[in-house]
Coordinates of C-alpha atoms in Angstrom, one line a residue:
C431 CA 18.9 -48.8 5.4
E432 CA 16.8 -49.1 8.6
R433 CA 19.9 -47.6 10.5
T434 CA 19.3 -44.2 8.9
G435 CA 15.8 -44.0 10.3
I436 CA 14.0 -44.4 6.9
P437 CA 11.3 -47.2 7.1
S438 CA 11.5 -49.9 4.4
E439 CA 8.0 -49.0 3.0
F440 CA 9.5 -45.7 1.8
Q441 CA 12.4 -47.4 0.0
S442 CA 12.6 -49.2 -3.3
L443 CA 15.4 -50.7 -5.4
L444 CA 15.7 -50.0 -9.1
C445 CA 17.6 -52.1 -11.7
E446 CA 17.7 -50.9 -15.3
G447 CA 14.7 -48.7 -14.7
K448 CA 12.5 -51.5 -13.2
V449 CA 11.4 -51.7 -9.6
L450 CA 12.6 -54.8 -7.9
S451 CA 10.3 -56.7 -5.5
E452 CA 11.2 -59.4 -3.0
G453 CA 12.5 -62.5 -4.7
D454 CA 13.6 -60.9 -8.0
L455 CA 17.1 -61.9 -9.3
I456 CA 19.7 -59.3 -10.0
E457 CA 21.9 -59.7 -13.1
S458 CA 25.7 -59.2 -12.7
G459 CA 27.1 -55.9 -13.8
C460 CA 23.7 -54.2 -13.2
F461 CA 23.7 -50.8 -11.4
L462 CA 21.3 -50.7 -8.4
H463 CA 19.6 -47.5 -7.4
L464 CA 18.0 -46.9 -4.0
N465 CA 14.9 -44.7 -4.4
L466 CA 13.4 -43.0 -1.3
S467 CA 9.8 -41.8 -1.7
L468 CA 9.8 -39.0 0.9
D469 CA 7.6 -36.0 1.0
G470 CA 9.3 -32.7 0.5
G471 CA 9.2 -29.9 3.0
K472 CA 6.9 -26.8 2.6
K473 CA 8.4 -23.5 1.5
K474 CA 8.7 -21.2 4.5
K475 CA 6.6 -18.0 4.5
K476 CA 8.8 -14.9 4.0
Q477 CA 9.1 -12.7 7.2
Y478 CA 9.1 -9.0 6.3
K479 CA 11.0 -6.6 8.5
T480 CA 8.9 -3.5 7.8
K481 CA 5.2 -3.1 8.2
K482 CA 3.0 -3.2 5.0
K483 CA 2.1 0.2 3.8
N484 CA -1.6 1.1 3.8
K485 CA -3.0 2.1 0.4
H486 CA -4.6 5.5 0.2
R487 CA -8.3 5.3 -0.2
H488 CA -10.4 8.2 -1.5
I489 CA -13.3 9.1 0.7
K490 CA -16.3 10.3 -1.3
E491 CA -18.1 13.3 0.3
K492 CA -21.7 14.2 -0.4
L493 CA -22.5 17.6 -1.9
T494 CA -18.8 18.5 -2.2
S495 CA -19.5 21.3 -4.7
L496 CA -21.1 23.3 -1.9
K497 CA -17.6 23.9 -0.4
Y498 CA -16.7 26.0 -3.5
Y499 CA -19.4 28.7 -2.9
N500 CA -20.7 30.9 0.0
I501 CA -23.7 33.1 0.2
E502 CA -23.1 36.6 1.5
G503 CA -26.3 38.6 1.7
S504 CA -27.9 38.1 -1.6
K505 CA -24.7 37.3 -3.6
V506 CA -23.0 34.0 -4.3
V507 CA -19.2 34.2 -3.6
R508 CA -16.6 31.7 -4.7
T509 CA -14.4 30.4 -1.9
H510 CA -11.7 28.9 -4.2
K511 CA -9.7 30.7 -6.8
V512 CA -10.5 29.9 -10.5
C513 CA -7.6 28.9 -12.7
P514 CA -6.6 31.8 -15.0
E515 CA -5.3 29.4 -17.8
C516 CA -8.2 26.9 -17.8
L517 CA -11.8 27.4 -18.8
K518 CA -14.2 28.9 -16.2
G519 CA -15.4 26.4 -13.6
V520 CA -12.0 24.9 -13.0
F521 CA -11.0 25.6 -9.4
M522 CA -7.5 25.6 -7.9
A523 CA -6.7 23.6 -4.9
K524 CA -5.9 25.7 -1.8
H525 CA -2.7 24.6 0.0
W526 CA -1.0 26.4 2.9
D527 CA 1.7 27.9 0.7
R528 CA 0.2 27.9 -2.9
Y529 CA -2.7 27.4 -5.2
Y530 CA -2.6 24.5 -7.6
C531 CA -4.6 23.6 -10.7
G532 CA -5.0 19.8 -11.2
T533 CA -6.0 20.2 -14.8
C534 CA -3.1 22.3 -16.3
H535 CA -0.7 21.9 -13.3
L536 CA -0.3 25.6 -12.8
T537 CA 1.1 26.6 -9.4
L538 CA 0.7 30.1 -7.9
K539 CA 2.8 30.9 -4.8
L540 CA 1.3 33.0 -2.0
D541 CA 3.1 36.0 -0.5
A542 CA 5.4 35.4 2.6
A543 CA 3.0 37.0 5.1
T544 CA 0.1 34.7 4.1
I545 CA 2.3 31.6 4.1
K546 CA 3.5 32.4 7.7
A547 CA -0.1 33.0 8.9
N548 CA -1.3 29.7 7.2
F549 CA 1.6 27.8 8.7
E550 CA 0.9 29.1 12.2
A551 CA -2.8 28.2 11.9
L552 CA -1.8 24.7 10.6
Q553 CA 0.5 24.2 13.6
K554 CA -2.2 25.4 16.0
K555 CA -4.7 23.0 14.5
D556 CA -2.3 20.0 14.8
K557 CA -1.5 21.0 18.4
D558 CA -5.3 21.1 19.3
K559 CA -5.9 17.8 17.6
K560 CA -3.1 16.1 19.6
A561 CA -4.3 17.6 22.8
K562 CA -7.8 16.4 22.1
A563 CA -6.6 12.9 21.3
S564 CA -4.5 12.7 24.5
A565 CA -7.4 14.0 26.6
E566 CA -9.8 11.3 25.4
P567 CA -9.8 8.1 27.6
V568 CA -9.0 4.9 25.9

């Protein structure tokens, strides 16, 4: 079997489940099996077509509760709206078009004029951020 390119040290003959060595006699009517002890190939690593999605990581901020209050003169004023259905002290998240309570899932829509003003302010903020990023040298 040297013609096929497999060296003789990787080949062995089997007769009735026993390995034959040089000089052993073979019985008539016995089936011979040629065993090749070759190493198998490795499994190829899968190539993904799309980039892996980055996991969202929560960034902890120090003294976050100070964002919920302002001091005007000698009075303390809340900056966020308090949820009308939950207990006091549960603030609603302020989005550009609504208020949202994360505890009871209450959503309050803003009026059209406020939504339009918030949307324009958001677009202006994004435009300024892009202009600042393009102005910085790499």
